[in-house]
XYZ file of C-alpha atoms in Angstrom:
570
model
C -0.009 -0.057 0.007
C 1.411 3.385 -0.931
C 1.792 6.219 1.534
C -0.916 8.107 -0.278
C -3.278 5.169 0.090
C -2.465 4.972 3.780
C -3.238 8.630 4.228
C -6.557 8.272 2.508
C -7.503 5.273 4.681
C -6.536 7.143 7.893
C -8.541 10.118 6.790
C -11.576 7.967 6.135
C -11.255 6.343 9.534
C -10.950 9.639 11.221
C -13.905 11.070 9.316
C -16.191 8.127 10.029
C -15.232 7.636 13.612
C -15.128 9.899 16.685
C -11.391 10.806 16.566
C -12.071 14.433 17.307
C -14.765 13.885 19.780
C -14.787 16.619 22.469
C -11.690 18.259 20.976
C -13.060 21.777 20.367
C -10.845 24.363 18.678
C -11.182 27.989 19.544
C -9.020 30.764 18.059
C -11.451 33.530 18.999
C -12.134 35.987 21.746
C -15.229 38.094 22.484
C -15.054 41.786 21.762
C -17.278 44.775 22.127
C -18.344 46.570 18.932
C -20.361 49.652 18.166
C -23.393 47.470 17.650
C -22.850 44.997 20.558
C -20.713 41.950 21.089
C -18.673 40.222 18.466
C -15.908 37.610 17.725
C -12.362 38.439 16.884
C -9.397 36.152 16.031
C -7.069 35.426 18.948
C -4.223 34.736 16.516
C -3.567 35.078 12.829
C -5.617 32.609 10.922
C -4.595 31.421 7.334
C -7.184 31.270 4.590
C -9.159 27.955 4.747
C -8.181 27.219 8.323
C -10.422 26.474 11.268
C -11.145 29.478 13.491
C -13.639 27.745 15.769
C -14.725 24.121 15.987
C -17.426 22.668 18.281
C -17.990 18.919 18.296
C -21.385 19.044 19.843
C -22.952 22.529 19.883
C -25.604 23.535 22.324
C -28.414 22.500 19.969
C -28.286 20.270 16.834
C -31.686 19.473 15.368
C -32.834 17.912 12.055
C -35.598 19.886 10.529
C -39.024 18.270 10.015
C -38.581 18.093 6.176
C -35.372 16.173 6.507
C -36.123 13.719 9.286
C -36.610 10.699 7.021
C -33.220 11.084 5.311
C -30.874 12.517 7.952
C -29.872 10.727 11.068
C -31.060 12.665 14.194
C -27.785 11.854 16.002
C -24.827 11.810 13.735
C -26.448 14.251 11.188
C -25.501 12.224 8.161
C -27.653 11.374 5.241
C -28.462 7.737 4.798
C -30.625 5.583 2.563
C -31.302 2.978 5.170
C -32.959 5.010 8.005
C -35.021 3.483 10.762
C -37.285 5.709 12.922
C -37.984 5.523 16.593
C -40.519 2.815 17.075
C -42.216 4.658 19.876
C -42.788 8.337 18.817
C -42.011 7.751 15.104
C -40.189 11.089 14.744
C -36.408 10.846 14.804
C -34.659 8.547 12.288
C -31.372 6.846 12.707
C -28.705 5.298 10.465
C -27.894 2.583 12.921
C -28.332 1.161 16.491
C -25.301 3.077 17.805
C -26.848 6.453 16.823
C -30.213 5.508 18.346
C -28.578 4.703 21.680
C -26.444 7.869 21.519
C -29.551 10.065 20.930
C -31.486 8.213 23.552
C -28.793 9.004 26.074
C -28.328 12.577 24.980
C -31.968 13.814 24.935
C -34.450 11.441 23.240
C -34.867 9.403 26.391
C -36.454 12.460 27.951
C -38.473 13.707 24.914
C -39.740 10.383 23.400
C -42.782 9.781 25.758
C -43.856 13.490 25.200
C -43.529 13.354 21.400
C -45.456 10.056 21.296
C -48.515 11.786 22.507
C -48.490 14.364 19.752
C -50.636 13.951 16.571
C -47.892 15.191 14.302
C -44.321 16.313 14.170
C -44.029 19.734 15.923
C -42.439 22.649 14.092
C -38.663 22.754 14.353
C -38.735 25.768 16.681
C -41.132 23.899 19.117
C -38.969 20.856 19.104
C -35.901 23.046 19.806
C -37.849 24.663 22.704
C -38.723 21.208 24.082
C -35.055 20.131 24.064
C -33.991 23.376 25.812
C -36.624 23.099 28.464
C -35.964 19.378 29.172
C -32.247 20.046 29.492
C -32.795 22.810 31.917
C -34.928 20.531 33.973
C -32.304 17.861 34.481
C -28.845 19.555 33.968
C -26.896 22.210 35.646
C -26.015 25.100 33.389
C -22.678 24.877 31.628
C -20.891 27.798 29.922
C -22.740 27.075 26.636
C -26.086 26.838 28.460
C -25.608 30.157 30.279
C -24.302 31.875 27.101
C -27.634 32.227 25.476
C -28.754 34.717 28.129
C -26.110 37.205 27.046
C -27.367 37.141 23.435
C -29.714 39.728 21.867
C -33.236 38.476 21.978
C -34.959 41.396 20.131
C -38.097 40.758 22.312
C -39.297 44.383 21.932
C -38.905 44.341 18.137
C -40.607 40.933 17.908
C -43.473 42.291 19.923
C -43.803 45.023 17.285
C -44.322 42.408 14.581
C -47.818 41.153 15.367
C -47.641 38.019 13.198
C -44.240 36.858 14.497
C -45.026 37.679 18.044
C -48.318 35.590 17.890
C -46.293 32.710 16.512
C -43.765 33.069 19.359
C -46.507 33.015 21.971
C -48.142 30.077 20.338
C -44.912 28.025 20.180
C -44.034 28.985 23.784
C -47.393 27.738 25.076
C -46.977 24.524 23.014
C -43.514 23.987 24.522
C -44.710 24.514 28.153
C -47.671 22.248 27.615
C -45.756 19.405 25.792
C -43.104 19.337 28.491
C -45.577 19.741 31.269
C -43.545 22.684 32.621
C -44.835 25.155 35.076
C -46.673 28.128 33.715
C -44.161 30.299 35.458
C -41.571 29.263 32.815
C -43.536 30.938 30.044
C -41.283 33.926 30.118
C -38.172 31.700 29.895
C -39.763 29.785 27.027
C -40.442 33.058 25.125
C -36.828 34.177 25.687
C -35.481 30.891 24.324
C -37.620 31.225 21.201
C -36.630 34.935 20.636
C -32.980 34.097 21.018
C -33.251 31.191 18.624
C -35.104 33.194 15.975
C -32.180 35.538 15.479
C -29.237 33.528 16.636
C -29.735 30.008 15.358
C -28.098 28.869 12.155
C -29.273 26.459 9.377
C -26.795 23.705 8.732
C -26.250 21.813 5.486
C -25.215 18.508 4.102
C -21.934 18.239 2.204
C -23.756 19.258 -0.968
C -24.976 22.460 0.655
C -28.629 21.249 1.057
C -30.027 22.746 4.368
C -31.236 20.082 6.672
C -31.200 21.272 10.253
C -30.790 23.955 12.973
C -27.670 24.690 15.004
C -27.476 26.945 17.964
C -24.294 27.940 19.859
C -23.918 30.941 21.997
C -20.263 31.175 20.910
C -20.919 31.091 17.216
C -23.871 33.439 17.609
C -21.401 36.092 18.581
C -20.136 36.305 15.045
C -21.520 39.401 13.393
C -22.878 39.805 9.890
C -21.204 41.207 6.719
C -22.279 40.822 3.027
C -18.606 40.441 2.483
C -17.697 37.872 5.163
C -14.278 36.638 5.957
C -15.451 33.377 7.484
C -18.197 30.749 6.863
C -19.876 28.002 9.013
C -19.336 24.446 7.789
C -20.967 21.452 9.277
C -19.492 17.972 9.393
C -21.685 15.323 10.988
C -21.975 16.571 14.658
C -19.081 19.037 14.332
C -19.617 22.664 13.346
C -16.629 24.685 12.239
C -16.103 28.345 11.515
C -13.499 28.498 8.673
C -11.635 31.353 7.321
C -12.486 32.392 3.752
C -9.435 34.716 3.566
C -6.469 35.375 5.807
C -7.623 36.964 9.192
C -5.232 39.005 11.250
C -4.915 38.702 15.042
C -7.686 40.755 16.690
C -9.528 41.200 13.408
C -13.256 40.966 13.802
C -14.777 37.732 12.348
C -17.808 38.205 10.033
C -20.220 35.635 8.573
C -23.125 36.187 6.307
C -26.582 35.652 7.779
C -28.188 35.565 4.328
C -27.202 34.808 0.811
C -24.549 37.525 0.090
C -24.863 37.091 -3.686
C -28.408 38.568 -3.723
C -28.788 42.291 -4.796
C -28.661 45.017 -2.197
C -32.442 45.677 -1.825
C -33.028 41.930 -1.271
C -30.259 41.602 1.256
C -31.273 44.735 3.179
C -34.960 43.686 3.201
C -34.235 40.142 4.617
C -31.831 41.435 7.271
C -34.337 44.061 8.416
C -37.235 41.631 8.413
C -35.514 38.822 10.348
C -32.656 40.344 12.221
C -33.797 43.889 12.731
C -30.797 45.743 11.456
C -29.592 47.531 8.387
C -26.306 46.310 7.077
C -23.655 48.994 6.740
C -20.761 46.816 5.469
C -18.501 48.088 2.734
C -20.298 46.101 0.153
C -23.596 47.642 1.092
C -22.306 51.233 1.595
C -20.681 51.120 -1.774
C -23.424 49.114 -3.390
C -20.823 46.996 -5.063
C -21.788 44.675 -7.840
C -20.212 41.198 -7.916
C -17.456 42.224 -10.263
C -16.464 45.239 -8.160
C -16.398 43.035 -5.143
C -14.210 40.493 -6.881
C -11.735 43.199 -7.856
C -11.648 44.506 -4.182
C -11.031 41.043 -2.936
C -8.141 40.589 -5.366
C -6.610 43.860 -4.137
C -7.070 42.765 -0.395
C -5.447 39.346 -0.660
C -2.466 40.641 -2.704
C -0.047 37.850 -3.226
C -2.505 35.094 -2.505
C -3.436 33.313 -5.723
C -5.197 30.185 -6.869
C -3.166 27.060 -7.013
C -1.736 26.135 -10.316
C -4.210 23.413 -11.019
C -7.359 25.553 -10.455
C -5.623 28.305 -12.503
C -5.570 25.999 -15.562
C -9.331 25.736 -15.410
C -10.104 29.404 -14.963
C -6.922 31.578 -15.018
C -6.886 34.206 -12.431
C -5.546 36.935 -14.711
C -8.329 36.227 -17.204
C -10.930 36.492 -14.381
C -9.420 39.847 -13.149
C -9.534 41.311 -16.697
C -13.156 40.040 -17.268
C -14.203 41.466 -13.939
C -12.731 44.839 -14.863
C -14.535 44.844 -18.237
C -17.854 43.846 -16.683
C -17.546 46.531 -14.007
C -16.875 49.112 -16.629
C -19.898 48.021 -18.679
C -22.147 48.190 -15.585
C -21.233 51.875 -15.124
C -23.196 52.572 -18.197
C -26.508 53.592 -16.833
C -28.718 52.794 -19.897
C -27.888 48.985 -19.930
C -28.426 48.778 -16.070
C -31.753 50.492 -16.282
C -32.750 48.249 -19.180
C -31.850 45.233 -17.013
C -33.761 46.589 -14.091
C -36.979 46.915 -16.257
C -36.809 43.235 -17.090
C -35.657 41.905 -13.554
C -39.101 41.826 -12.067
C -40.501 39.872 -14.932
C -37.749 37.343 -14.762
C -38.104 37.062 -10.950
C -41.837 36.520 -11.380
C -41.205 33.720 -13.903
C -38.687 32.187 -11.545
C -41.177 32.181 -8.742
C -43.757 30.765 -11.048
C -41.464 27.919 -12.103
C -40.926 26.932 -8.448
C -44.626 26.315 -8.070
C -44.972 24.011 -10.946
C -45.301 20.354 -10.076
C -42.827 17.708 -11.003
C -45.327 16.502 -13.638
C -44.759 19.633 -15.537
C -41.145 19.229 -16.277
C -41.229 20.646 -19.729
C -43.281 23.674 -18.582
C -40.834 24.326 -15.723
C -37.923 24.228 -18.164
C -39.504 26.496 -20.702
C -40.535 29.016 -17.982
C -37.027 29.170 -16.724
C -35.571 29.478 -20.140
C -37.953 32.397 -20.730
C -36.855 33.979 -17.453
C -33.248 33.592 -18.497
C -33.963 35.276 -21.875
C -35.339 38.381 -19.995
C -31.793 38.918 -18.568
C -30.555 39.368 -22.072
C -29.617 43.054 -21.895
C -26.750 42.040 -19.623
C -26.143 38.366 -20.536
C -25.527 39.340 -24.166
C -22.506 41.341 -22.676
C -21.433 38.134 -20.874
C -22.569 39.692 -17.486
C -24.098 36.768 -15.703
C -23.463 37.428 -11.963
C -26.378 39.869 -11.339
C -29.607 38.611 -9.784
C -31.847 36.898 -10.633
C -29.824 35.161 -13.420
C -27.750 32.991 -11.099
C -30.757 31.613 -9.250
C -32.440 30.955 -12.666
C -29.475 28.988 -13.836
C -29.458 27.008 -10.606
C -33.182 26.152 -10.829
C -32.673 25.383 -14.451
C -29.932 22.921 -13.655
C -32.196 21.212 -11.150
C -35.022 21.115 -13.703
C -32.717 19.369 -16.285
C -31.658 16.818 -13.682
C -35.277 16.151 -12.795
C -36.012 15.661 -16.447
C -32.979 13.382 -16.768
C -31.330 15.618 -19.376
C -27.918 15.261 -17.829
C -25.836 16.763 -20.659
C -27.936 19.947 -20.543
C -27.694 19.908 -16.716
C -23.847 19.703 -17.048
C -23.614 22.573 -19.566
C -25.914 24.744 -17.327
C -23.844 23.994 -14.303
C -20.586 24.663 -16.081
C -22.030 28.004 -17.284
C -23.055 28.797 -13.657
C -19.696 27.898 -12.206
C -17.475 29.583 -14.884
C -19.764 32.604 -15.470
C -21.014 33.318 -11.989
C -19.474 31.359 -9.108
C -15.897 32.384 -9.872
C -16.947 36.018 -9.282
C -19.588 35.848 -6.589
C -17.543 33.370 -4.447
C -14.169 34.856 -4.850
C -12.158 32.171 -2.931
C -11.296 29.068 -4.858
C -11.973 27.134 -1.635
C -15.308 28.600 -0.877
C -17.577 25.674 0.093
C -20.257 26.699 -2.492
C -17.702 26.666 -5.310
C -16.139 23.469 -4.253
C -19.378 21.570 -3.937
C -20.509 22.967 -7.310
C -17.364 21.623 -8.838
C -17.961 18.280 -7.103
C -21.460 18.134 -8.637
C -19.990 18.822 -12.023
C -17.659 15.886 -11.601
C -20.547 13.636 -10.621
C -22.476 14.606 -13.708
C -19.454 13.819 -15.799
C -19.192 10.408 -14.109
C -22.789 9.690 -14.915
C -22.394 10.834 -18.543
C -19.271 8.581 -18.866
C -21.399 5.563 -18.008
C -23.772 6.168 -20.893
C -23.524 4.158 -24.049
C -23.087 6.131 -27.391
C -26.889 5.617 -28.084
C -27.884 6.612 -24.580
C -25.684 9.740 -24.875
C -27.434 10.835 -28.092
C -30.815 10.052 -26.660
C -29.909 12.250 -23.525
C -28.899 15.180 -25.833
C -31.851 14.815 -28.197
C -34.315 14.441 -25.280
C -36.002 11.685 -27.382
C -35.461 8.082 -26.463
C -37.441 6.978 -29.529
C -34.622 8.134 -31.812
C -31.823 5.723 -31.253
C -29.618 7.090 -34.018
C -30.049 10.707 -32.814
C -32.385 11.885 -35.611
C -33.769 14.431 -33.189
C -30.483 16.349 -32.803
C -31.514 19.237 -35.030
C -29.893 22.417 -33.543
C -27.939 20.268 -31.024
C -25.208 18.969 -33.400
C -22.590 21.234 -31.753
C -23.467 19.974 -28.400
C -23.303 16.324 -29.474
C -20.035 16.928 -31.219
C -18.400 18.704 -28.291
C -19.457 16.019 -25.810
C -18.426 13.176 -28.112
C -14.903 14.668 -28.763
C -14.106 14.818 -24.945
C -12.499 12.241 -22.882
C -15.271 12.264 -20.299
C -13.410 9.861 -17.941
C -10.286 12.126 -17.974
C -12.490 15.185 -17.411
C -14.205 13.611 -14.433
C -10.804 12.667 -12.950
C -9.295 16.087 -13.586
C -12.224 17.929 -11.975
C -12.216 15.620 -9.007
C -8.491 16.464 -8.471
C -9.390 20.160 -8.359
C -12.104 19.384 -5.802
C -9.655 17.440 -3.691
C -7.063 20.275 -3.888
C -9.664 22.821 -2.484
C -11.811 20.659 -0.281
C -9.118 20.409 2.351
C -9.582 24.113 2.810
C -13.270 24.332 2.375
C -14.361 21.410 4.591
C -11.206 20.174 6.361
C -8.902 17.194 5.972
C -10.971 15.158 8.494
C -14.319 15.884 6.921
C -16.761 13.448 5.493
C -16.711 15.440 2.233
C -12.965 15.037 1.763
C -13.332 11.315 2.515
C -15.920 11.064 -0.210
C -13.864 12.921 -2.662
C -10.857 10.746 -2.055
C -13.037 7.688 -2.471
C -14.091 8.978 -5.861
C -10.484 9.605 -6.830
C -9.466 6.066 -5.883
C -12.307 4.652 -7.878
C -11.272 6.901 -10.852
C -7.668 5.712 -10.586
C -8.871 2.026 -10.678
C -10.716 2.714 -13.871
C -7.724 4.636 -15.323
C -5.389 1.735 -14.720
C -7.244 -0.181 -17.369
C -6.741 2.637 -19.850
C -2.992 2.606 -20.002
C -0.642 5.599 -20.221
C -3.479 8.061 -20.894
C -5.297 7.072 -17.816
C -2.098 7.175 -15.681
C -1.112 10.755 -16.697
C -3.653 12.454 -14.336
C -2.548 10.438 -11.342
C 0.991 11.752 -11.948
C -0.435 15.236 -12.319
C -2.164 14.886 -8.915
C 1.228 13.960 -7.428
C 3.157 16.554 -9.287
C 1.398 19.685 -10.790
C 4.468 20.150 -13.102
C 4.129 16.786 -14.754
C 4.076 17.602 -18.515
C 1.853 14.849 -19.771
C -0.575 15.135 -16.999
C -0.726 18.978 -17.435
C -1.433 18.527 -21.114
C -4.224 16.085 -20.509
C -5.814 18.194 -17.780
C -5.681 21.350 -19.995
C -7.293 19.495 -22.808
C -10.129 18.438 -20.471
C -10.511 21.981 -19.104
C -10.640 23.396 -22.635
C -13.402 21.032 -23.552
C -15.400 21.935 -20.522
C -15.084 25.563 -21.156
C -16.333 24.949 -24.768
C -19.328 23.137 -23.277
C -20.097 26.057 -20.873
C -20.049 28.346 -23.934
C -22.871 26.347 -25.547
C -25.390 27.250 -22.882
C -27.206 29.608 -25.185
C -27.802 26.693 -27.608
C -29.093 24.640 -24.781
C -31.535 27.217 -23.768
C -32.841 27.615 -27.347
C -33.286 23.738 -27.691
């Protein structure tokens, strides 16, 4: 066994076991700011490193919609879930997790949940956990910490609808736990704190699945240009640096999607968190290209690694961003775009309401929405809302319709035309996961026979010889001319390179990536020298033959991304 293989095995063991159980990492200290408390780095933190890691935060809860597919204890997705036989609410991937959850909290809540006619809302379940813990445990530092957080009780009282919801949930929590009525005020405070201080946590593919609450994490303030991001890995929650953070520099995360336009961001922050953001990005009303250029100036000498630079050269991105920023300074084109934005957004919303049975209608609606962004997209300006979200929904629609080549082209277009600007860091988790998804699509397409491939592109499985390819010949030619297996392998190497920073060496995500690479290498062994070249490139970025093969793959993928307009017209 090679040293590389041993390393992979060790990482997998660590990721799947409890090697880091209880070993919290904290490179932060609490500070006072002009708008309350905050978190700052207690030492210099390199880009991609862990700032804060909690093995078991104060509260980890799987949301109602995800209960059947995510284990309520280890927080991992599983296809073989078994639910609690008594209350029928939490699901587990195995006996060990069921026992672990029973000892942690479920032994105290099961009988209560069993009496309920349906699964309570996530907020009520969170309140039940908090109240039950308070009944049976002495307060630890994390338990006490919530009291120091901003509850916004007064502001919530001013929002009649939200306040009535809080009161209803508090009464439900008190009743379900058979707590004293005197604890009503305490229950209300718990709910108010959770409503503005809890975070949604995601699976490795960035799909939200649960709620996390940690008084320490909650101290991190918001910025639409964050320098850190929260990443979940099973029961561990990490705060990771998106860029280098200096000692005593304040740590910022984004409470909302920072890629949305300024009015949307400000509206959501005001509505849920009761403040108006005054970060640099908001004060300057930066568009994504200006924000990208600002980031490039800030990081100075830090650049993308050589492998990633082959896929999307940093110098090219900087030049493109400068061109786009210049074009956006021209008011007529911006005004023209704004006139169409509301129509595109309305169609986007309409598409999300269409049922799965209306696959074609959903796709055509989204394509129409994308066409309304044409005043800017014709200038290759893709990063302004709502176009990125339209592309994402269109990719999902193509996958749902099993049009995997079109899904691949759409996702490549989204990655190379949007993500590289809106998520400036090559190791940003969203970018890395998107790249991983591209690789998985390539893997699926590589498994198709020539006939199946043509049927996928034509969208007509009744035409085995591809007679329905009218207008799609360029797409078919580009896909057929590519070495799909090599492309999958090359992209997976890029993911592996960045995932160590985005998710951490010991993460489940990195373990999955390394497993995919091992499988790719097994396939490549049977292909001779061509297959072996990328393995050498992974070991040595300067390897000439490996670099040649990788560049060939990347050029083919860039060509595919450029065919997105033909896909939308098909």
